[in-house]
């Protein structure tokens, strides 16, 4: 096949994983191409502000384009190894922490330096919570977070784009259609039937491109393992109950291993004075939560998620999660809400019972119902135990008035077998970021890009 052009490195996807690979490699005498199926950053921002843009363009623009899935997020950089991915499965935690520090420095260099880092204060109070948590069999993991804010996040991505101008070729609004491999060697990519050759291929297509990616690598005969699926509920209670935690740290995670099943259960995404919201995943309605800077509710919400990894012969955890979420949709027409007291007594919540409760739901459209008709016994038992343990550090968490909304589910892309430098079994073919199923956040996705960029430079220096 004759190549239109030959590059040293082709990078698929201009999310943080792809951008950080390019930042490492720029100005090192290599010919580099980034291919991004969404819009370039300035066009992308313009589309997001254009109310007349076609609805399908606006939807695609949310997760596709320069900056990737989190380009319009408020850019919380989690500077802790315990959050945002599983890169510690591929490298020692100390090395990952070095990379996280390095990534933070890069974000600072491009415009994030004066943004506040949360989590460095209140050391004594954090130690106190940790002690109480440990006594209740809970592991309390506070996060250090640099909060960029949506506007600064956009500026940083624009500065990175401008820095790379002239140093790498950038094809926006262009999707890679196929990967090209021959006799176990990576050769390049096909874009609209045109062949672009390369010596190194870095695939960073994000969650959005993961299905396409799985299809492509399966054709190459590469082996994938299924990831865990996290299923649970969003919990809502008076904000005062959790102030012992939320006043001390911006974001934290509590982990518990259930006595009944030894399952790993964690809290996720705590929103002080926040709101519970519906999330539409291609028509499947699940629950999520968020908080505003200026609009406050009286409640705090967070997720309790049970992690389940399946073994042989089952390979479809995402299908399993969707099946359970769909049951809630069938029974409740969408998200179901239930008082913890009703959940424990084995009866449904009715509008009257919710009305009599002490916690006012911030998602009034959720249907009062019975989550025991939806969640497997194992998940119900795990959630019950988690709330009992939580009550030890936040008295009132296990109140009969606490509200449970279901179903909350987190799906992760399948994982390829990768080496410690994130290389597939095919030499010089790397798979990184959320699309490879190994990261779940901006910082670890960026750190994956750094890892591969540095490895390519190391090989080139030989
Ligand atoms: C609304 C939202 C808010 C978030 N907020 C935060 C946060 O505050 N903090 C945090 O740490 N994380 C956050 N995240 C998660 C974070 O954005 C992701 O973990 C991160 O962007 C993953 O980076 P990535 O480079 O692996 O993939 P992505 O960012 O998804 O980028 C992949 C890119 O590849 C492109 N692509 C896909 N297929 C192809 C193809 N065939 N050819 C060419 N291009 C292709 C896509 O268009 C996309 O732009 C948020 C995510 C969302 C959706």
CSV table of C-alpha atoms in Angstrom, one decimal, residues 13 49 79 85 114 142 168 203 220 254 266 270 339 462:
chain,number,residue,atom,x,y,z
A,13,UNK,CA,-7.3,11.4,19.5
A,49,UNK,CA,-21.6,28.8,22.3
A,79,UNK,CA,-3.3,14.9,42.2
A,85,UNK,CA,-7.5,5.3,36.8
A,114,UNK,CA,-2.6,30.3,40.2
A,142,UNK,CA,-8.8,12.4,50.8
A,168,UNK,CA,3.2,18.6,14.8
A,203,UNK,CA,-4.1,5.2,20.1
A,220,UNK,CA,-5.6,-7.8,14.8
A,254,UNK,CA,-14.3,5.9,51.4
A,266,UNK,CA,-16.7,2.9,47.5
A,270,UNK,CA,-19.7,13.8,46.8
A,339,UNK,CA,-36.3,5.9,51.6
A,462,UNK,CA,19.4,4.4,21.2
